[in-house]
Coordinates of C-alpha atoms and ligand atoms in Angstrom, one line a residue:
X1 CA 86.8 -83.3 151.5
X2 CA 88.4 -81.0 150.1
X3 CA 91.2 -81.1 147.5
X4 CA 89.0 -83.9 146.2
X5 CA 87.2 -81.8 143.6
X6 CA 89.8 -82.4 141.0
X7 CA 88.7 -85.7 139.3
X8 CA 88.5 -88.2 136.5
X9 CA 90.4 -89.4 133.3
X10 CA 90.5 -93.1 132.1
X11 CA 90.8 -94.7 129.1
X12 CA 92.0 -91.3 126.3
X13 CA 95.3 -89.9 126.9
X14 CA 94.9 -86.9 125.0
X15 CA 98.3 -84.6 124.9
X16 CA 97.9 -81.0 125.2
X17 CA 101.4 -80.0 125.5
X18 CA 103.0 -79.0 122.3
X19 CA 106.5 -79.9 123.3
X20 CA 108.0 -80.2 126.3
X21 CA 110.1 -77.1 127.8
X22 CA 113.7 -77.6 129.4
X23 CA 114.3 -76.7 132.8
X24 CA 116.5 -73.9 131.4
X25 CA 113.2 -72.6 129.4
X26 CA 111.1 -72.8 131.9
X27 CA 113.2 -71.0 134.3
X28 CA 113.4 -68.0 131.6
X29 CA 109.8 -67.6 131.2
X30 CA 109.0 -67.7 134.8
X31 CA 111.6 -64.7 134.8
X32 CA 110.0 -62.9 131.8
X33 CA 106.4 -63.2 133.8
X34 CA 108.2 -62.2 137.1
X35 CA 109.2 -58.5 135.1
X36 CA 105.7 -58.3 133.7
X37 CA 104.0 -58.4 137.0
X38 CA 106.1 -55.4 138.2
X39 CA 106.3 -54.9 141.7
X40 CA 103.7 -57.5 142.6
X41 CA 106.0 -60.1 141.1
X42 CA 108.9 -59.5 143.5
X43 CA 108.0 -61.8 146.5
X44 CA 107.2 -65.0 144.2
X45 CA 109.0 -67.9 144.0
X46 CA 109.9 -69.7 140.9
X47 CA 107.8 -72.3 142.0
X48 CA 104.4 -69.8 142.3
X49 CA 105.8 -68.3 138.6
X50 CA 105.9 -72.0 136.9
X51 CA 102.4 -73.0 138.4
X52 CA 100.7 -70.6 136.8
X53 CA 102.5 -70.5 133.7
X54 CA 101.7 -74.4 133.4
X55 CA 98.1 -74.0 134.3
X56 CA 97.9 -72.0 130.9
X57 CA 100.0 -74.0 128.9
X58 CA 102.5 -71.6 129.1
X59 CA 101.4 -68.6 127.7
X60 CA 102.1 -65.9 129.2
X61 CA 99.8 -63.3 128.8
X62 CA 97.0 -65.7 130.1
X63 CA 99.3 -67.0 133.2
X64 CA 99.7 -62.9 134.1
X65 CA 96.1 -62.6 134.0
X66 CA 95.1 -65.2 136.0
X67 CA 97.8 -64.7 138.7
X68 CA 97.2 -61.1 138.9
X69 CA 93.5 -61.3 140.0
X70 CA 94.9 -64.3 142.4
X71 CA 97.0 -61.6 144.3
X72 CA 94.6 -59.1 144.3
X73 CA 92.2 -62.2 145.6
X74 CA 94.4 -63.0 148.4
X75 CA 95.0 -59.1 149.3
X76 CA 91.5 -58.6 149.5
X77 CA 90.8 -61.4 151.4
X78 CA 94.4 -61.3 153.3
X79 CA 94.5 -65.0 152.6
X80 CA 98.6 -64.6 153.3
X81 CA 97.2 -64.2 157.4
X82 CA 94.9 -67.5 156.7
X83 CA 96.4 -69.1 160.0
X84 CA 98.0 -72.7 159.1
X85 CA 98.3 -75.7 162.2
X86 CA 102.2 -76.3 162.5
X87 CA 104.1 -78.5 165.6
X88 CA 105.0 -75.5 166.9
X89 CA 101.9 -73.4 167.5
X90 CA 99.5 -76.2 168.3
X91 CA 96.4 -75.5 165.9
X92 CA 93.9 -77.8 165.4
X93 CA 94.0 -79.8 162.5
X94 CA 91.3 -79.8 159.5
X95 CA 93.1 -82.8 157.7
X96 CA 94.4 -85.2 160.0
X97 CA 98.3 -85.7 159.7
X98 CA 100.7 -88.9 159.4
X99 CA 104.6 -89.2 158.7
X100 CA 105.1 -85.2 158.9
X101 CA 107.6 -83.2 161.0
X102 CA 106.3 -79.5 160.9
X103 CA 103.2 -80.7 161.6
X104 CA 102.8 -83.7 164.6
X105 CA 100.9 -86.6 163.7
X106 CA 97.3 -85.9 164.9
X107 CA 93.6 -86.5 163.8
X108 CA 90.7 -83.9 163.8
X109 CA 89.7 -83.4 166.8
X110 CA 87.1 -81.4 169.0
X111 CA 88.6 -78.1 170.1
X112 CA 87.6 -74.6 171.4
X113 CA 90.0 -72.9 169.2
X114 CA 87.8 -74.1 165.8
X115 CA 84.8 -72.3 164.6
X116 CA 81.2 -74.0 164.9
X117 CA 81.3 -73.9 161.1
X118 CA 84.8 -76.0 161.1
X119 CA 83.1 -78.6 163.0
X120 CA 80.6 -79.0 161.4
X121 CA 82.0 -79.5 158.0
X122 CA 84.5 -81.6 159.9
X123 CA 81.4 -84.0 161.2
X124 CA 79.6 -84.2 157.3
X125 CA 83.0 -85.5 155.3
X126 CA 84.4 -88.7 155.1
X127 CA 87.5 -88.3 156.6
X128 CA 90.6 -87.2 154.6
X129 CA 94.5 -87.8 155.6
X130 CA 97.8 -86.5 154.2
X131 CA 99.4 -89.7 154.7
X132 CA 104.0 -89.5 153.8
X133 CA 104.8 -88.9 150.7
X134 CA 104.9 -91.2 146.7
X135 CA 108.0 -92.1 145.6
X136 CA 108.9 -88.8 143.6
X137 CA 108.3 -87.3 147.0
X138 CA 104.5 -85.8 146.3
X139 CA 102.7 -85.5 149.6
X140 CA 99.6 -88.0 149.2
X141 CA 95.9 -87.1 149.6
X142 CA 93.7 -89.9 150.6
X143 CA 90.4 -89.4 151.4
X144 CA 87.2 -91.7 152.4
X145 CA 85.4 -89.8 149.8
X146 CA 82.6 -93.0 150.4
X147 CA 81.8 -91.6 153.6
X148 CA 81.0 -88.2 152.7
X149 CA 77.7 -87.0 153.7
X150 CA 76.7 -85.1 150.7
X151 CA 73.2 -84.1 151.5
X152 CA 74.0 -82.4 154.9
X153 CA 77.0 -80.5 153.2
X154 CA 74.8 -79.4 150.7
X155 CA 72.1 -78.6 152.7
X156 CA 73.6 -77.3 156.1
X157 CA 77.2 -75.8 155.4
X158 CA 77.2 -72.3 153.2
X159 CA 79.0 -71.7 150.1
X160 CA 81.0 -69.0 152.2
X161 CA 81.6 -71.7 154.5
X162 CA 83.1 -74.2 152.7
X163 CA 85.4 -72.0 151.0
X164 CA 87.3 -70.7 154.2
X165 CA 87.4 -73.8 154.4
X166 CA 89.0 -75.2 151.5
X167 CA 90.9 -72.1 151.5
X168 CA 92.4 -72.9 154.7
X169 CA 93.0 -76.3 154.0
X170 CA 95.1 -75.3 150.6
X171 CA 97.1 -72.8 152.6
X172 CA 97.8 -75.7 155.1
X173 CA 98.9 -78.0 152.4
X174 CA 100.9 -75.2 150.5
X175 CA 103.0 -73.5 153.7
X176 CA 103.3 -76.4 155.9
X177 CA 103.3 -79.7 153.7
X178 CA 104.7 -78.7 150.7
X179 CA 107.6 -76.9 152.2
X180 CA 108.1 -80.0 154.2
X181 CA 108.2 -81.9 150.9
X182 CA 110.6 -79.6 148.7
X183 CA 113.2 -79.9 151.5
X184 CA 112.9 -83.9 151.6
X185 CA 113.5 -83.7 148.0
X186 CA 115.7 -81.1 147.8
X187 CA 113.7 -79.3 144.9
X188 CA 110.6 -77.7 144.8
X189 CA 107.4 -80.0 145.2
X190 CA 103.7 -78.1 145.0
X191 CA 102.1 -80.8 143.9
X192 CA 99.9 -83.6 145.5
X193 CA 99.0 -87.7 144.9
X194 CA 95.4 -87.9 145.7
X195 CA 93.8 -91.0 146.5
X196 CA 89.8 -91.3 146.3
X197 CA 88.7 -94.2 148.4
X198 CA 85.3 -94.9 147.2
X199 CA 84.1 -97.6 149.4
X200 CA 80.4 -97.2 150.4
X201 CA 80.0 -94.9 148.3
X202 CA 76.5 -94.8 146.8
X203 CA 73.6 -93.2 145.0
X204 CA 72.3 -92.0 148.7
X205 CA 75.4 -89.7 147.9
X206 CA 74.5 -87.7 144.7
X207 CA 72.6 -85.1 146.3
X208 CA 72.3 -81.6 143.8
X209 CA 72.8 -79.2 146.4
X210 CA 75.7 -81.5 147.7
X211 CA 77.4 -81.5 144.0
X212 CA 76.8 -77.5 143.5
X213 CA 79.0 -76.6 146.3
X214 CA 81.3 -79.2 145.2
X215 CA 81.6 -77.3 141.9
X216 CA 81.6 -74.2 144.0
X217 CA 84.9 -75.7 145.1
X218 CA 86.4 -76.8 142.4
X219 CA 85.7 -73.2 140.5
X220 CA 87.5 -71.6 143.7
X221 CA 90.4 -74.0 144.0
X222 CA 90.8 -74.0 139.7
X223 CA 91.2 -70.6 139.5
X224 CA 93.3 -69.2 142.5
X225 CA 95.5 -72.9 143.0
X226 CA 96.3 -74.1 139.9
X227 CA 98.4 -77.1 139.4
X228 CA 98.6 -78.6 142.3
X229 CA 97.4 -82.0 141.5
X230 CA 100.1 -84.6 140.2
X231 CA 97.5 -87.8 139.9
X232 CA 94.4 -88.6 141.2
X233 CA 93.6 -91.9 141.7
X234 CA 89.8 -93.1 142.2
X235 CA 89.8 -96.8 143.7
X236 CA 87.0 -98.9 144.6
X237 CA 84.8 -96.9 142.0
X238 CA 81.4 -98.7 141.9
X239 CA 78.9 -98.3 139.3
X240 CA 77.2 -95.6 141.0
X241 CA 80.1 -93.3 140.8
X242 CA 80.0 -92.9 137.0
X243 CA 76.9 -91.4 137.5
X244 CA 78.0 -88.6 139.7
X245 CA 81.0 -88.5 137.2
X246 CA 78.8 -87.6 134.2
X247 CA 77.6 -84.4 135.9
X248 CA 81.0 -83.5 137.3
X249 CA 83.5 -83.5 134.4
X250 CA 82.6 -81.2 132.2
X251 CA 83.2 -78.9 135.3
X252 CA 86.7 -79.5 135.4
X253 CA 90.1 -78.4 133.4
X254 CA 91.2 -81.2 130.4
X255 CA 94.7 -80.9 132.1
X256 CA 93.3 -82.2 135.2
X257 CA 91.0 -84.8 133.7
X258 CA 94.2 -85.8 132.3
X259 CA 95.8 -86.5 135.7
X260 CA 92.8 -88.6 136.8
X261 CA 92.8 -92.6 137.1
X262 CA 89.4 -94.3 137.7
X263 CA 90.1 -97.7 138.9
X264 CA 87.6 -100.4 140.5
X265 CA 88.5 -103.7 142.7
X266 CA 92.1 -104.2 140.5
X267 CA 94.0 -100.8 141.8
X268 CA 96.5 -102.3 144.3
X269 CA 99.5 -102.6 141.5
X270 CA 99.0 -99.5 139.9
X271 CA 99.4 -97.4 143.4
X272 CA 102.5 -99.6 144.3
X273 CA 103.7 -98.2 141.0
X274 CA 104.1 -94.8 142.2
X275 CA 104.0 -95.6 146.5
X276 CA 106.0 -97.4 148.1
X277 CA 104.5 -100.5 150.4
X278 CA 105.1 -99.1 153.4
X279 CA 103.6 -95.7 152.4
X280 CA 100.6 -96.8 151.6
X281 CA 98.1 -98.0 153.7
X282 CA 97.0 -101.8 154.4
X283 CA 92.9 -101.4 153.2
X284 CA 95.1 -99.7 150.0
X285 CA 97.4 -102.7 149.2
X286 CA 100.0 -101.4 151.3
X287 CA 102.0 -102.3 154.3
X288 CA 101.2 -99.4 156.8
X289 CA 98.4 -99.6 159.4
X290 CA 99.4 -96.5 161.5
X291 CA 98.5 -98.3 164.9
X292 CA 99.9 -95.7 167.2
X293 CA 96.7 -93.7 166.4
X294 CA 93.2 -94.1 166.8
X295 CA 91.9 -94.5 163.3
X296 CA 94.5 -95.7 162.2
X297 CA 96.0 -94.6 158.7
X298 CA 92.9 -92.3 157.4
X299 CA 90.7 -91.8 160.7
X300 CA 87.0 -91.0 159.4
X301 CA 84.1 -90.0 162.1
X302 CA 81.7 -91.7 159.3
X303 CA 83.3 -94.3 159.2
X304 CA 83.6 -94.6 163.0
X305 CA 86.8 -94.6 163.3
X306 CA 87.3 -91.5 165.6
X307 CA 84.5 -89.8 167.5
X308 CA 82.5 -86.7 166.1
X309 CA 83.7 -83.6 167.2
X310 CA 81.3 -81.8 169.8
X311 CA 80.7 -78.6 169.6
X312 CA 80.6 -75.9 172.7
X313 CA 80.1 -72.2 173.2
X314 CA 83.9 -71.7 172.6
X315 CA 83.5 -72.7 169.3
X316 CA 82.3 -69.4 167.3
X317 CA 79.6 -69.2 165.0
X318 CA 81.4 -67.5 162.1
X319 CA 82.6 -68.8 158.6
X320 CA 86.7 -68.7 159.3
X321 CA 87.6 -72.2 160.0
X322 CA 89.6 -71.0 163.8
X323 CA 88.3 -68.5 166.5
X324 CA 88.5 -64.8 165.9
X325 CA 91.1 -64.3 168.7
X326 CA 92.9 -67.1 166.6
X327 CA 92.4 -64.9 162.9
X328 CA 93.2 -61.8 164.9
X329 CA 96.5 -63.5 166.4
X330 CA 97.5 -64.7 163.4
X331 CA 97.9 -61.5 161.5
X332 CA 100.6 -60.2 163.9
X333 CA 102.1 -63.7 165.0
X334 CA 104.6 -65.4 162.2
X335 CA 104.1 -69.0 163.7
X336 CA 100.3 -69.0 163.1
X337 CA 101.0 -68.6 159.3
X338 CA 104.3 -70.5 158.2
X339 CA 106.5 -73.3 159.8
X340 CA 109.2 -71.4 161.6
X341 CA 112.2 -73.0 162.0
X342 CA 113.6 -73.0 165.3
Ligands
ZN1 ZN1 99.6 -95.3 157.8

């Protein structure tokens, strides 16, 4: 799904950064952009000012620009009331969950509080997991991105649709996971391993339609969530995939190429370099096999794994991934949009 628009890299390591900045000077230019934004700048954190600076290599008056119409994006689109699933408020999940505490381990799932349009996007991907966390404490991505059924996402989900829904996702990962991984580390974390399993994946996949919305996507999630990939690994990559690479690239940001391993069959050392065994799944290399849930470490309905979600007339026909008593809840009710700590 999802966060999975962010891809490639390989053999170049081409160095964009003209030195590196200290802590200390990174700090003082997150504060410099803080006063330039003015009032909108008071309720960021340093973490929010540094992404933004990094996205643009930190200059600032680019990184002021681009944050500034991100604001105004999420004001006009009060993506801050975007409800998130946590332990305590019991929302259904769109990724499922293992080795988390502000949000139970759990798989998607049919439920009347999702919208017809969450479950149906649910049904067409391959089935995506944020599974612990790398050993610099990154939450990690992985995601059965052979299993994805491009042509009906192409064909049968809206552009509108599938950005709620990546929206929601994003918010999910930023005020539920990523919190959850800045206190295990004990300093801020906002960025994410991704894994790309690409086992059966194949030409049947590389559907136009399928690959526009995917760019739709990656647009979306480039300009109003910037850095938020630490590595991307693609594993399994057959033949095929360089295809669908060629068309894909050029759509994405150098610094993210940059961040992007394409592996084949021989990936299994190069994840144990940055995940610990027992982190990492078995089918990856690892020792973890997550047998106290169905599915297992990365349950996929594709795949057959876990059953397709059913859809009833509970679940609305709109393009907001929950129910509009849920979205309407959620804009008075602090536990439907943050992990609350009891
Ligand atoms: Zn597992």
């Amino acid at each position: 799904m999802v966060f999975e628009f962010v891809t490639h890299h390989g053999d170049h390591q081409h160095k964009n950064e003209q030195h590196e900045l200290s802590d200390e000077e990174k700090k003082q230019q997150a504060e410099i952009l803080r006063e330039s934004l003015g009032s909108l700048g008071n309720d960021l954190s340093y973490t929010q000012l540094a992404q933004f600076l990094e996205a643009n290599s930190w200059n600032q008056e680019h990184a002021k620009h681009q944050l500034e119409s991100t604001l105004i994006w999420r004001q006009e689109k009060k993506v801050d009331f975007c409800p998130v699933a946590t332990t305590k408020n019991g929302l259904p999940l769109l990724v499922s969950v293992r080795g988390f505490k502000y949000i139970e381990d759990g798989n998607i799932q049919s439920n009347k509080k999702l919208s017809e349009s969450a479950i149906r996007i649910l049904n067409y991907l391959g089935g995506d997991c944020f599974h612990k966390f790398d050993k610099e404490g990154h939450p990690i991505l992985i995601d059965r991105t052979g299993y994805h059924q491009a042509k009906e996402i192409g064909n049968d989900v809206t552009g509108e649709e599938i950005k709620h829904f990546q929206v929601a996702c994003n918010e999910f990962l930023n005020r539920v996971i990523m919190v959850e991984a800045s206190e295990k580390a004990g300093k801020p974390i906002h960025k994410e391993t991704i894994i790309f399993d690409c086992t059966h994946m194949g030409l049947w996949q590389f559907h136009m339609n399928g690959l526009f919305k995917l760019k739709q996507v990656a647009d979306y999630v480039q300009s109003y969530y910037p850095e938020t990939l630490c590595r991307l690994f693609v594993v399994n990559a057959p033949s095929a995939f360089l295809v669908m690479w060629k068309i894909v690239r050029p759509w994405l940001d150098p610094k993210t190429l940059d961040k992007v391993q394409i592996l084949g069959k021989d990936y299994k050392d190069v994840l144990l370099k940055y995940i610990d065994s027992e982190s990492l799944p078995t089918f990856l290399g690892g020792s973890c096999s997550c047998s106290h849930l169905q599915g297992g470490c990365v349950p996929s309905v594709n795949e057959g794994r876990i059953p397709f979600l059913v859809k009833t007339e509970d679940n609305e026909k709109i393009a907001s991934v929950y129910n509009s008593d849920i979205m309407l809840e959620a804009k008075t009710n602090p536990d439907y949009i943050k992990v609350v700590s009891s």
